[in-house]
Each structure stands twice: as C-alpha cells, then as structure tokens.
Amino acid sequence: MMKKLFAFIAVLGMLYIGASNNAVAQDQTEADSTEVVAAEPSAPAVSADAEEETAATAEQGQSLHSELKQKFIEGGAGFMSFVLICLILGLALSLERVIYLNLSTSNNKKLLLKVEDALATGGIEAAKEVCRNTRGPVASIFYQGLDRSDEGIDVVEKTVVAYGGVQAGLLEKGLSWLALFIALAPMLGFMGTVIGMIEAFDAIEVAGDISPALVAGGIKVALITTVSGLVVAMILQIFYNYCLAKIDSIVNSMEDASISLIDILVKHNLKK
C-alpha cells in the first residue's frame, strides 16, 4: 500500500516539476524574442511590439497556472504547503482506491454460469479452478465456499459470510486516511484564517492606528488559506463519495452472488 502511495506521489511530483520547467522555458523564449524585436531600429515596429508584449504579459498573468502560483505565494508558501500535501496524499489514495475498486468489479452472472457448468461437468475441483482464474472478491468468496463444500451447506454459508466480511474490509482499506485529509484540509485553512487575523491585529497594535493598508495583508492571507482548504476538501470529498458508492455496489453484488452460489450447491448436492 505504501509503495503504491509513494509511487503516485512521485508521479505527481514529476508532472508538476515538468510543467514548471516548461513554463520557465516558455517564459525565457518569450523574453528572448522580445529582446530581438526591441533591438530593431524602426520606431513604429518597436511601439507595436511593445503593445504586443504588454498584451502577452497580461494574458500570461491571467493564466491558471500563474494565478495559482501567485495565490500560493500570497497565502504563505510555508503554510500553504501543508494544504498542498493534503491534496497530493489525498489524490494518491483516491486514485489507488479507484483503480482497486474498478479491478474488483466483475461480471457475477457470467461467473455464476461458469461455476454452475463446471460443477455439472467436472465437479467441485473444476468449479474451484474457474474461481482461481477469475479476478475479483466474488471469485475469492466462491473459492472459499467451494473449498468447504464437503462439510455441508451450513458450513459453506458461514464461510461465505465470514470471508465476505474480509473482502468488504479490503475494499474499504485506506478510506479512513482519505477521510482524515478531507477533515484536515479545511482545518488547516481555518488555522490560516486565525493566523492571518492575528497578523492583522499585530500590525494595528504596532502602528497604533487602524488603516486598510495595515490589515489588508493579514486578511488576504486568511481568505486565501480558507479557500484553499475548502477547495481541497471538496475535491477529495468527490472521490470519497465515489469510492463509498462503488464499495456499496460491489458489496451488494457480493451478497447476491453468494446467495446464488448456495442455491447452486444445494442443487448440485441434490443431484448426487
């Protein structure tokens, strides 16, 4: 689990570094082009190029990447880093869970037909082989139930229920950490709000006068950190709810398929 988490963090970090390097290279290219154009002697051309440069600079300043970077610095890079860490770790956990849950989804009706056919043609061992070659928690539950089929239907039913609980626990693994980051991100934002207000009142105390210029910096920090924490929590909450819905769907299909397996075994025993 931790190896997968660190792998996701490393990938995200490389993507961010690559995007930053591309942005820096693009800025350097634009600066070099501006210097070459500015070296031309024609006055009208210089004026036109100056206007284009101003427009390009304004457009660049309004880009999403530049805006996020500016707000990150204004909110306090040291403090905002904790919010960013919550986002990166939360996204890593979310992606790991989404991939795992999607791989755990299987066609239970098709599996039941294969198991029933295997029981009719090759017996219990053939049905167990089908479960071995099938991915997903339902196939694992079927295998455990079939492995205890010689001990009676009651034992099979208890085994299926017990192992179903184990598989449900594996599906929910890591969600508690995701819930922690969802709760921690807005808390860090609210802490930034308090720190920003304290800085504003400290500035008022030192100056001995209330001035908008004195308190604007502290209030701005407070608002930026609060918004950042709330945005991170909302993003992670979407993934969290998706995972919960996916887990409920898989668990319901597991319970339905387990009942069908018991019925198939009962029919198989009656034919003996």
CSV table of C-alpha atoms in Angstrom, one decimal:
chain,number,residue,atom,x,y,z
A,1,MET,CA,0.0,0.0,0.0
A,2,MET,CA,2.7,2.5,1.0
A,3,LYS,CA,4.8,1.6,-2.1
A,4,LYS,CA,1.8,2.4,-4.3
A,5,LEU,CA,1.2,5.6,-2.4
A,6,PHE,CA,4.8,6.8,-2.8
A,7,ALA,CA,4.7,5.8,-6.5
A,8,PHE,CA,1.6,8.1,-7.0
A,9,ILE,CA,3.3,10.9,-5.1
A,10,ALA,CA,6.4,10.6,-7.2
A,11,VAL,CA,4.5,10.6,-10.5
A,12,LEU,CA,2.5,13.7,-9.4
A,13,GLY,CA,5.7,15.5,-8.3
A,14,MET,CA,7.4,14.7,-11.6
A,15,LEU,CA,4.4,16.0,-13.5
A,16,TYR,CA,4.4,19.3,-11.5
A,17,ILE,CA,8.2,19.8,-12.0
A,18,GLY,CA,7.8,19.1,-15.7
A,19,ALA,CA,5.0,21.6,-16.0
A,20,SER,CA,7.1,24.2,-14.1
A,21,ASN,CA,10.1,23.7,-16.3
A,22,ASN,CA,8.0,24.0,-19.4
A,23,ALA,CA,6.6,27.3,-18.1
A,24,VAL,CA,10.0,28.6,-17.3
A,25,ALA,CA,11.3,27.6,-20.7
A,26,GLN,CA,8.4,29.3,-22.4
A,27,ASP,CA,8.9,32.5,-20.4
A,28,GLN,CA,12.6,32.5,-21.4
A,29,THR,CA,11.8,32.0,-25.1
A,30,GLU,CA,9.3,34.9,-25.0
A,31,ALA,CA,11.8,37.1,-23.2
A,32,ASP,CA,14.5,36.3,-25.9
A,33,SER,CA,12.0,37.1,-28.7
A,34,THR,CA,11.1,40.4,-27.1
A,35,GLU,CA,14.8,41.4,-26.8
A,36,VAL,CA,15.4,40.6,-30.5
A,37,VAL,CA,12.4,42.6,-31.6
A,38,ALA,CA,13.3,45.5,-29.3
A,39,ALA,CA,16.7,45.7,-31.0
A,40,GLU,CA,15.2,46.8,-34.3
A,41,PRO,CA,15.7,50.5,-35.2
A,42,SER,CA,12.2,51.2,-36.6
A,43,ALA,CA,10.2,53.3,-34.1
A,44,PRO,CA,6.7,52.1,-35.3
A,45,ALA,CA,7.7,48.5,-35.1
A,46,VAL,CA,9.1,49.0,-31.5
A,47,SER,CA,5.8,50.6,-30.5
A,48,ALA,CA,3.7,47.8,-32.0
A,49,ASP,CA,6.0,45.1,-30.4
A,50,ALA,CA,5.7,46.9,-27.1
A,51,GLU,CA,2.0,46.7,-27.2
A,52,GLU,CA,2.1,43.0,-28.1
A,53,GLU,CA,4.5,42.3,-25.3
A,54,THR,CA,2.2,44.1,-22.8
A,55,ALA,CA,-0.8,42.1,-24.1
A,56,ALA,CA,1.2,38.8,-23.9
A,57,THR,CA,2.3,39.7,-20.4
A,58,ALA,CA,-1.2,40.5,-19.3
A,59,GLU,CA,-2.5,37.2,-20.8
A,60,GLN,CA,0.2,35.2,-19.1
A,61,GLY,CA,-0.5,36.8,-15.8
A,62,GLN,CA,-4.2,35.7,-16.1
A,63,SER,CA,-3.3,32.1,-16.9
A,64,LEU,CA,-4.5,29.5,-14.4
A,65,HIS,CA,-1.0,28.2,-13.6
A,66,SER,CA,0.4,31.7,-12.9
A,67,GLU,CA,-2.7,32.7,-10.9
A,68,LEU,CA,-2.5,29.6,-8.7
A,69,LYS,CA,1.2,30.1,-8.2
A,70,GLN,CA,0.7,33.7,-7.2
A,71,LYS,CA,-2.1,32.8,-4.7
A,72,PHE,CA,0.0,30.1,-3.3
A,73,ILE,CA,2.8,32.5,-2.5
A,74,GLU,CA,0.4,35.2,-1.2
A,75,GLY,CA,-1.2,32.7,1.2
A,76,GLY,CA,2.2,31.9,2.7
A,77,ALA,CA,4.2,29.2,0.9
A,78,GLY,CA,5.2,27.5,4.2
A,79,PHE,CA,1.7,27.2,5.5
A,80,MET,CA,0.1,26.5,2.1
A,81,SER,CA,2.5,23.6,1.6
A,82,PHE,CA,0.6,21.6,4.3
A,83,VAL,CA,-2.7,22.1,2.4
A,84,LEU,CA,-0.9,21.0,-0.8
A,85,ILE,CA,0.4,17.9,0.9
A,86,CYS,CA,-3.1,17.0,2.0
A,87,LEU,CA,-4.2,17.4,-1.6
A,88,ILE,CA,-1.4,15.3,-3.1
A,89,LEU,CA,-1.7,12.5,-0.5
A,90,GLY,CA,-5.5,12.5,-0.7
A,91,LEU,CA,-5.4,12.3,-4.5
A,92,ALA,CA,-2.8,9.4,-4.4
A,93,LEU,CA,-5.1,7.5,-2.0
A,94,SER,CA,-8.1,8.3,-4.1
A,95,LEU,CA,-6.5,7.1,-7.4
A,96,GLU,CA,-5.3,3.9,-5.7
A,97,ARG,CA,-8.8,3.1,-4.4
A,98,VAL,CA,-10.5,3.9,-7.7
A,99,ILE,CA,-8.1,1.6,-9.6
A,100,TYR,CA,-8.5,-1.2,-7.0
A,101,LEU,CA,-12.3,-0.9,-6.9
A,102,ASN,CA,-12.6,-0.9,-10.7
A,103,LEU,CA,-10.4,-4.0,-10.9
A,104,SER,CA,-12.6,-5.6,-8.2
A,105,THR,CA,-15.7,-5.2,-10.3
A,106,SER,CA,-16.6,-8.4,-12.2
A,107,ASN,CA,-19.5,-9.9,-14.2
A,108,ASN,CA,-21.0,-12.0,-11.5
A,109,LYS,CA,-23.7,-13.5,-13.7
A,110,LYS,CA,-21.1,-14.8,-16.1
A,111,LEU,CA,-19.1,-16.2,-13.2
A,112,LEU,CA,-22.1,-18.0,-11.8
A,113,LEU,CA,-22.8,-19.6,-15.1
A,114,LYS,CA,-19.2,-20.8,-15.4
A,115,VAL,CA,-19.3,-22.2,-11.9
A,116,GLU,CA,-22.6,-24.0,-12.5
A,117,ASP,CA,-21.3,-25.5,-15.7
A,118,ALA,CA,-18.1,-26.6,-14.1
A,119,LEU,CA,-20.0,-28.2,-11.2
A,120,ALA,CA,-22.1,-30.1,-13.7
A,121,THR,CA,-19.2,-31.3,-15.8
A,122,GLY,CA,-16.2,-31.6,-13.6
A,123,GLY,CA,-17.4,-31.3,-10.0
A,124,ILE,CA,-16.1,-29.1,-7.2
A,125,GLU,CA,-12.5,-29.1,-8.3
A,126,ALA,CA,-13.4,-27.8,-11.8
A,127,ALA,CA,-15.5,-25.0,-10.2
A,128,LYS,CA,-12.6,-24.1,-7.9
A,129,GLU,CA,-10.3,-23.8,-10.9
A,130,VAL,CA,-12.8,-21.4,-12.5
A,131,CYS,CA,-12.6,-19.2,-9.4
A,132,ARG,CA,-8.8,-19.3,-9.4
A,133,ASN,CA,-8.7,-18.0,-12.9
A,134,THR,CA,-11.2,-15.2,-12.2
A,135,ARG,CA,-10.3,-11.8,-10.8
A,136,GLY,CA,-12.3,-10.1,-8.0
A,137,PRO,CA,-13.6,-10.5,-4.5
A,138,VAL,CA,-16.6,-12.5,-5.6
A,139,ALA,CA,-14.4,-15.2,-7.1
A,140,SER,CA,-12.4,-15.4,-3.9
A,141,ILE,CA,-15.6,-15.8,-1.9
A,142,PHE,CA,-16.8,-18.6,-4.2
A,143,TYR,CA,-13.5,-20.4,-3.9
A,144,GLN,CA,-13.6,-20.3,-0.1
A,145,GLY,CA,-17.2,-21.6,-0.1
A,146,LEU,CA,-16.4,-24.4,-2.6
A,147,ASP,CA,-13.4,-25.4,-0.7
A,148,ARG,CA,-15.6,-26.2,2.4
A,149,SER,CA,-18.5,-27.7,0.4
A,150,ASP,CA,-17.7,-31.2,1.6
A,151,GLU,CA,-18.6,-30.1,5.2
A,152,GLY,CA,-22.2,-29.2,4.5
A,153,ILE,CA,-24.2,-26.3,3.3
A,154,ASP,CA,-24.3,-24.7,6.7
A,155,VAL,CA,-20.5,-24.5,6.9
A,156,VAL,CA,-20.4,-23.2,3.3
A,157,GLU,CA,-22.8,-20.4,4.2
A,158,LYS,CA,-20.9,-19.4,7.3
A,159,THR,CA,-17.6,-19.4,5.3
A,160,VAL,CA,-19.1,-17.3,2.6
A,161,VAL,CA,-20.4,-14.7,5.1
A,162,ALA,CA,-17.1,-14.6,7.1
A,163,TYR,CA,-14.9,-14.3,4.0
A,164,GLY,CA,-17.3,-11.7,2.6
A,165,GLY,CA,-16.6,-9.5,5.6
A,166,VAL,CA,-12.9,-9.9,5.0
A,167,GLN,CA,-13.3,-8.8,1.3
A,168,ALA,CA,-15.5,-5.9,2.4
A,169,GLY,CA,-12.7,-4.8,4.7
A,170,LEU,CA,-10.2,-4.9,1.9
A,171,LEU,CA,-12.5,-2.7,-0.3
A,172,GLU,CA,-12.7,-0.1,2.5
A,173,LYS,CA,-8.9,-0.1,3.1
A,174,GLY,CA,-7.4,3.4,3.1
A,175,LEU,CA,-10.7,5.3,3.2
A,176,SER,CA,-10.1,6.3,6.8
A,177,TRP,CA,-6.9,8.2,5.7
A,178,LEU,CA,-8.8,9.8,2.9
A,179,ALA,CA,-11.5,11.0,5.4
A,180,LEU,CA,-8.6,12.4,7.6
A,181,PHE,CA,-7.3,14.5,4.7
A,182,ILE,CA,-10.8,15.7,4.0
A,183,ALA,CA,-11.2,16.9,7.6
A,184,LEU,CA,-7.7,18.2,7.9
A,185,ALA,CA,-7.6,20.4,4.8
A,186,PRO,CA,-10.3,22.9,5.9
A,187,MET,CA,-9.0,22.8,9.5
A,188,LEU,CA,-5.6,24.0,8.1
A,189,GLY,CA,-7.4,26.7,6.1
A,190,PHE,CA,-9.3,27.9,9.2
A,191,MET,CA,-6.0,27.9,11.1
A,192,GLY,CA,-4.6,30.1,8.4
A,193,THR,CA,-7.5,32.4,8.9
A,194,VAL,CA,-6.8,32.8,12.6
A,195,ILE,CA,-3.1,33.3,11.9
A,196,GLY,CA,-3.9,36.0,9.3
A,197,MET,CA,-6.2,37.8,11.6
A,198,ILE,CA,-3.5,37.7,14.4
A,199,GLU,CA,-1.0,39.2,12.0
A,200,ALA,CA,-3.5,42.0,11.1
A,201,PHE,CA,-4.1,42.9,14.7
A,202,ASP,CA,-0.4,42.8,15.4
A,203,ALA,CA,0.1,45.3,12.6
A,204,ILE,CA,-2.6,47.5,14.1
A,205,GLU,CA,-1.0,47.3,17.6
A,206,VAL,CA,2.4,48.3,16.3
A,207,ALA,CA,1.1,51.2,14.2
A,208,GLY,CA,-1.3,52.4,16.8
A,209,ASP,CA,-3.9,53.1,14.1
A,210,ILE,CA,-6.5,51.3,12.0
A,211,SER,CA,-5.7,51.5,8.4
A,212,PRO,CA,-6.9,49.4,5.5
A,213,ALA,CA,-3.4,49.0,4.2
A,214,LEU,CA,-2.3,47.6,7.5
A,215,VAL,CA,-4.9,44.9,7.8
A,216,ALA,CA,-5.3,44.0,4.1
A,217,GLY,CA,-2.3,41.7,4.0
A,218,GLY,CA,-3.4,39.6,7.0
A,219,ILE,CA,-7.0,39.4,5.9
A,220,LYS,CA,-5.9,38.4,2.4
A,221,VAL,CA,-3.7,35.6,3.8
A,222,ALA,CA,-6.7,34.5,5.9
A,223,LEU,CA,-9.1,34.3,3.0
A,224,ILE,CA,-6.6,32.5,0.6
A,225,THR,CA,-5.8,29.8,3.1
A,226,THR,CA,-9.5,29.2,3.9
A,227,VAL,CA,-10.5,29.0,0.3
A,228,SER,CA,-7.6,26.6,-0.4
A,229,GLY,CA,-8.5,24.3,2.4
A,230,LEU,CA,-12.2,24.2,1.4
A,231,VAL,CA,-11.3,23.5,-2.3
A,232,VAL,CA,-9.0,20.6,-1.4
A,233,ALA,CA,-11.7,19.2,0.9
A,234,MET,CA,-14.3,19.4,-1.8
A,235,ILE,CA,-12.1,17.7,-4.4
A,236,LEU,CA,-11.3,14.8,-2.1
A,237,GLN,CA,-14.9,14.6,-0.9
A,238,ILE,CA,-16.0,13.8,-4.5
A,239,PHE,CA,-13.5,10.9,-4.7
A,240,TYR,CA,-14.5,9.7,-1.2
A,241,ASN,CA,-18.2,9.6,-2.1
A,242,TYR,CA,-17.4,7.8,-5.4
A,243,CYS,CA,-15.4,5.1,-3.5
A,244,LEU,CA,-18.3,4.6,-1.0
A,245,ALA,CA,-20.8,4.2,-3.8
A,246,LYS,CA,-18.6,1.8,-5.6
A,247,ILE,CA,-18.0,-0.2,-2.4
A,248,ASP,CA,-21.7,-0.4,-1.7
A,249,SER,CA,-22.4,-1.6,-5.3
A,250,ILE,CA,-19.7,-4.3,-5.0
A,251,VAL,CA,-20.8,-5.5,-1.6
A,252,ASN,CA,-24.4,-5.8,-2.8
A,253,SER,CA,-23.3,-7.8,-5.8
A,254,MET,CA,-21.2,-10.0,-3.5
A,255,GLU,CA,-24.2,-10.7,-1.2
A,256,ASP,CA,-26.4,-11.5,-4.2
A,257,ALA,CA,-23.9,-13.7,-5.8
A,258,SER,CA,-23.2,-15.6,-2.5
A,259,ILE,CA,-26.9,-16.4,-2.2
A,260,SER,CA,-26.9,-17.7,-5.8
A,261,LEU,CA,-23.8,-19.9,-5.0
A,262,ILE,CA,-25.6,-21.5,-2.1
A,263,ASP,CA,-28.6,-22.3,-4.3
A,264,ILE,CA,-26.3,-23.8,-6.9
A,265,LEU,CA,-24.5,-26.0,-4.3
A,266,VAL,CA,-27.9,-27.2,-3.0
A,267,LYS,CA,-29.0,-28.2,-6.5
A,268,HIS,CA,-25.6,-29.9,-7.0
A,269,ASN,CA,-25.9,-31.9,-3.8
A,270,LEU,CA,-29.5,-33.0,-4.7
A,271,LYS,CA,-28.3,-34.4,-8.0
A,272,LYS,CA,-25.7,-36.6,-6.3
